[in-house]
mmCIF file of C-alpha atoms in Angstrom:
data_model
loop_
_atom_site.group_PDB
_atom_site.id
_atom_site.type_symbol
_atom_site.label_atom_id
_atom_site.label_comp_id
_atom_site.label_asym_id
_atom_site.label_seq_id
_atom_site.Cartn_x
_atom_site.Cartn_y
_atom_site.Cartn_z
ATOM 1 C CA MET A 11 0.000 0.000 0.000
ATOM 2 C CA LYS A 12 2.707 2.381 -0.931
ATOM 3 C CA TYR A 13 1.338 4.883 -3.375
ATOM 4 C CA THR A 14 3.513 7.193 -5.390
ATOM 5 C CA PHE A 15 2.786 10.725 -6.471
ATOM 6 C CA LYS A 16 2.135 9.322 -9.942
ATOM 7 C CA ASP A 17 -0.472 6.960 -8.425
ATOM 8 C CA LEU A 18 -2.207 9.814 -6.636
ATOM 9 C CA GLN A 19 -2.454 11.737 -9.898
ATOM 10 C CA LYS A 20 -4.643 8.893 -11.199
ATOM 11 C CA ILE A 21 -7.357 9.409 -8.572
ATOM 12 C CA HIS A 22 -10.716 9.512 -10.317
ATOM 13 C CA ARG A 23 -12.832 11.983 -8.340
ATOM 14 C CA VAL A 24 -16.610 11.890 -8.753
ATOM 15 C CA LYS A 25 -18.723 14.703 -7.295
ATOM 16 C CA GLU A 26 -22.468 15.020 -6.876
ATOM 17 C CA ILE A 27 -23.745 11.479 -7.077
ATOM 18 C CA ASP A 28 -27.484 11.089 -6.726
ATOM 19 C CA GLY A 29 -28.243 8.017 -4.615
ATOM 20 C CA THR A 30 -26.390 5.158 -6.331
ATOM 21 C CA PHE A 31 -22.988 4.583 -7.882
ATOM 22 C CA VAL A 32 -22.485 1.487 -10.031
ATOM 23 C CA PHE A 33 -19.095 -0.003 -10.797
ATOM 24 C CA ASP A 34 -19.587 -1.550 -14.237
ATOM 25 C CA ASP A 35 -17.719 -1.990 -17.513
ATOM 26 C CA SER A 36 -17.276 1.773 -17.834
ATOM 27 C CA THR A 37 -15.230 1.895 -14.588
ATOM 28 C CA LYS A 38 -13.208 -1.317 -15.024
ATOM 29 C CA ASP A 39 -9.948 0.494 -15.848
ATOM 30 C CA LEU A 40 -10.001 2.757 -12.787
ATOM 31 C CA GLU A 41 -7.388 2.128 -10.096
ATOM 32 C CA PHE A 42 -8.002 4.984 -7.656
ATOM 33 C CA VAL A 43 -11.578 6.139 -7.021
ATOM 34 C CA ASP A 44 -12.650 8.939 -4.691
ATOM 35 C CA LEU A 45 -16.386 9.328 -4.126
ATOM 36 C CA SER A 46 -15.978 10.992 -0.728
ATOM 37 C CA GLY A 47 -18.200 13.834 0.370
ATOM 38 C CA ASN A 48 -21.207 12.782 -1.683
ATOM 39 C CA LYS A 49 -23.857 13.124 1.020
ATOM 40 C CA GLU A 50 -26.543 11.790 -1.343
ATOM 41 C CA LEU A 51 -24.591 8.580 -2.057
ATOM 42 C CA LYS A 52 -26.439 5.737 -0.319
ATOM 43 C CA VAL A 53 -25.743 2.649 -2.454
ATOM 44 C CA VAL A 54 -22.592 1.338 -4.130
ATOM 45 C CA VAL A 55 -22.949 -1.639 -6.464
ATOM 46 C CA PHE A 56 -20.235 -3.775 -8.027
ATOM 47 C CA SER A 57 -21.987 -5.159 -11.103
ATOM 48 C CA SER A 58 -18.865 -6.247 -12.984
ATOM 49 C CA PRO A 59 -15.273 -7.115 -12.070
ATOM 50 C CA GLN A 60 -13.109 -4.165 -11.084
ATOM 51 C CA ASN A 61 -9.776 -5.956 -11.257
ATOM 52 C CA ASN A 62 -7.739 -2.740 -11.470
ATOM 53 C CA LEU A 63 -9.320 -1.052 -8.448
ATOM 54 C CA LYS A 64 -6.735 -0.548 -5.685
ATOM 55 C CA TYR A 65 -7.975 2.463 -3.734
ATOM 56 C CA LEU A 66 -11.547 3.399 -2.848
ATOM 57 C CA ASP A 67 -12.594 6.392 -0.762
ATOM 58 C CA LEU A 68 -16.285 6.395 0.174
ATOM 59 C CA SER A 69 -15.936 8.532 3.294
ATOM 60 C CA TYR A 70 -18.417 11.237 4.285
ATOM 61 C CA CYS A 71 -21.330 9.755 2.333
ATOM 62 C CA SER A 72 -24.646 8.248 3.504
ATOM 63 C CA ILE A 73 -24.023 4.567 2.791
ATOM 64 C CA ILE A 74 -25.953 2.152 5.033
ATOM 65 C CA LYS A 75 -24.734 -1.221 3.781
ATOM 66 C CA ILE A 76 -21.945 -2.381 1.503
ATOM 67 C CA VAL A 77 -20.834 -5.779 0.280
ATOM 68 C CA PHE A 78 -17.452 -6.300 -1.343
ATOM 69 C CA SER A 79 -17.190 -9.366 -3.524
ATOM 70 C CA GLU A 80 -14.325 -10.765 -5.507
ATOM 71 C CA ASN A 81 -15.352 -8.261 -8.177
ATOM 72 C CA CYS A 82 -12.656 -6.059 -6.660
ATOM 73 C CA LYS A 83 -10.095 -8.680 -5.694
ATOM 74 C CA ASN A 84 -7.057 -6.373 -6.019
ATOM 75 C CA ILE A 85 -8.335 -3.681 -3.659
ATOM 76 C CA GLN A 86 -5.721 -2.468 -1.171
ATOM 77 C CA THR A 87 -7.274 0.515 0.609
ATOM 78 C CA ILE A 88 -10.883 1.235 1.595
ATOM 79 C CA TYR A 89 -12.066 4.356 3.409
ATOM 80 C CA LEU A 90 -15.681 4.207 4.600
ATOM 81 C CA HIS A 91 -15.491 6.445 7.664
ATOM 82 C CA HIS A 92 -18.251 8.942 8.468
ATOM 83 C CA ASN A 93 -21.171 7.143 6.805
ATOM 84 C CA GLN A 94 -24.422 5.655 8.109
ATOM 85 C CA LEU A 95 -23.146 2.079 7.872
ATOM 86 C CA ARG A 96 -24.920 -0.714 9.701
ATOM 87 C CA TYR A 97 -23.411 -3.655 7.835
ATOM 88 C CA VAL A 98 -20.187 -4.342 5.934
ATOM 89 C CA GLU A 99 -19.293 -7.643 4.312
ATOM 90 C CA PHE A 100 -16.262 -9.003 2.499
ATOM 91 C CA LYS A 101 -17.317 -12.015 0.416
ATOM 92 C CA GLY A 102 -14.378 -13.897 -0.951
ATOM 93 C CA TYR A 103 -10.634 -13.581 -0.878
ATOM 94 C CA PHE A 104 -8.878 -10.192 -0.845
ATOM 95 C CA PRO A 105 -5.156 -10.976 -0.851
ATOM 96 C CA PHE A 106 -3.979 -7.353 -1.128
ATOM 97 C CA LEU A 107 -6.372 -5.531 1.217
ATOM 98 C CA GLU A 108 -4.189 -3.705 3.739
ATOM 99 C CA LEU A 109 -6.324 -0.895 5.169
ATOM 100 C CA VAL A 110 -10.003 -0.643 6.084
ATOM 101 C CA ASP A 111 -11.304 2.450 7.876
ATOM 102 C CA LEU A 112 -14.888 2.130 9.127
ATOM 103 C CA SER A 113 -14.595 4.707 11.916
ATOM 104 C CA PHE A 114 -17.399 7.055 12.901
ATOM 105 C CA ASN A 115 -20.234 4.794 11.752
ATOM 106 C CA LYS A 116 -22.143 4.961 15.023
ATOM 107 C CA LYS A 117 -24.696 2.306 14.021
ATOM 108 C CA LEU A 118 -22.195 -0.169 12.595
ATOM 109 C CA ALA A 119 -22.431 -3.373 14.608
ATOM 110 C CA LYS A 120 -21.740 -6.000 11.958
ATOM 111 C CA LEU A 121 -18.533 -6.640 10.019
ATOM 112 C CA ARG A 122 -18.545 -9.924 8.192
ATOM 113 C CA ILE A 123 -15.418 -11.407 6.642
ATOM 114 C CA SER A 124 -15.870 -14.728 4.846
ATOM 115 C CA GLN A 125 -12.150 -15.544 4.421
ATOM 116 C CA LYS A 126 -8.913 -14.363 5.934
ATOM 117 C CA LEU A 127 -7.486 -11.073 4.772
ATOM 118 C CA PRO A 128 -3.776 -11.956 4.757
ATOM 119 C CA ALA A 129 -2.457 -8.446 4.020
ATOM 120 C CA LEU A 130 -4.725 -6.575 6.465
ATOM 121 C CA ASN A 131 -2.493 -4.441 8.694
ATOM 122 C CA TYR A 132 -4.742 -1.467 9.480
ATOM 123 C CA LEU A 133 -8.318 -1.692 10.766
ATOM 124 C CA TYR A 134 -10.053 1.330 12.209
ATOM 125 C CA LEU A 135 -13.385 0.867 13.982
ATOM 126 C CA HIS A 136 -13.369 3.979 16.189
ATOM 127 C CA GLN A 137 -16.822 5.167 17.335
ATOM 128 C CA CYS A 138 -18.865 2.319 15.948
ATOM 129 C CA ASN A 139 -21.408 0.113 17.735
ATOM 130 C CA PHE A 140 -19.651 -3.243 17.994
ATOM 131 C CA LYS A 141 -20.477 -5.580 20.865
ATOM 132 C CA ASP A 142 -18.293 -8.544 19.927
ATOM 133 C CA LEU A 143 -15.001 -8.330 18.067
ATOM 134 C CA ILE A 144 -13.776 -11.831 18.945
ATOM 135 C CA PRO A 145 -14.146 -12.954 15.288
ATOM 136 C CA LEU A 146 -11.445 -10.373 14.462
ATOM 137 C CA ALA A 147 -9.099 -11.375 17.297
ATOM 138 C CA GLU A 148 -6.530 -13.000 14.996
ATOM 139 C CA TYR A 149 -5.896 -9.620 13.391
ATOM 140 C CA PHE A 150 -5.517 -7.740 16.676
ATOM 141 C CA ILE A 151 -2.712 -10.048 17.819
ATOM 142 C CA LYS A 152 -0.878 -9.981 14.489
ATOM 143 C CA PRO A 153 2.614 -8.428 14.893
ATOM 144 C CA GLY A 154 2.656 -4.825 13.673
ATOM 145 C CA PHE A 155 -1.133 -4.690 13.275
ATOM 146 C CA ASP A 156 -2.542 -1.176 13.783
ATOM 147 C CA PHE A 157 -6.135 -0.779 14.907
ATOM 148 C CA ASN A 158 -8.485 1.515 16.792
ATOM 149 C CA ILE A 159 -11.594 0.155 18.506
ATOM 150 C CA GLY A 160 -12.006 3.079 20.906
ATOM 151 C CA GLU A 161 -15.390 4.487 21.841
ATOM 152 C CA ASN A 162 -17.405 1.404 20.943
ATOM 153 C CA LYS A 163 -19.602 2.000 23.978
ATOM 154 C CA ASN A 164 -21.377 -1.378 23.777
ATOM 155 C CA LEU A 165 -18.215 -3.432 23.342
ATOM 156 C CA GLN A 166 -18.311 -6.486 25.593
ATOM 157 C CA SER A 167 -15.844 -8.866 24.025
ATOM 158 C CA PRO A 168 -12.951 -8.389 24.124
ATOM 159 C CA PRO A 169 -12.882 -5.787 26.875
ATOM 160 C CA LEU A 170 -11.724 -2.435 25.542
ATOM 161 C CA GLU A 171 -8.593 -2.413 27.692
#
C-alpha cells in the first residue's frame, strides 16, 4: 500500500452522485476512485469485475450497507469512515487488502469477513457500535497490526482495555 505521487495523480474523483454509484464496464480500468463527500450517495454496487481497483474512498457519504465481492479482488485501501453504515461484508478472498477504515459509523455493529485477509495491517473501527469483536481477534494479535476500537460503547468482548 505504498502509493507514489504518480499513483495519486490517477485518482478519479466523482462529485455530486445522486443516490447510487455502479461499478460496471465503464469503470473497469479505474485504479483509484474517490467518491468521498457525496452526502446523497447511499448505495454502491459492483456489477462487474473491477480488477484494477486498488484504492476506494467512500468517506463522508450516507451509505448504510456495503458488500465487497471478488469483483474487486485487487483492492488495497478502503475508506468508509463517516457514513451511516450498519453492515459491511467481504465475500471472498482479498489478498492485497491492507487498510479498512470504518470509523465514525455509530450504528455499525456487523462486520462480516468470509475468508482471511492476509495483508490486512490497518483496521479502524473507532466510534462504531460493535459488541463482539472476537471474530477479528486473529488480526488484533498480528505483529505490527494497527487498529483503533475506541469508543465502541457497547463493546463487551474483548474488553476495551
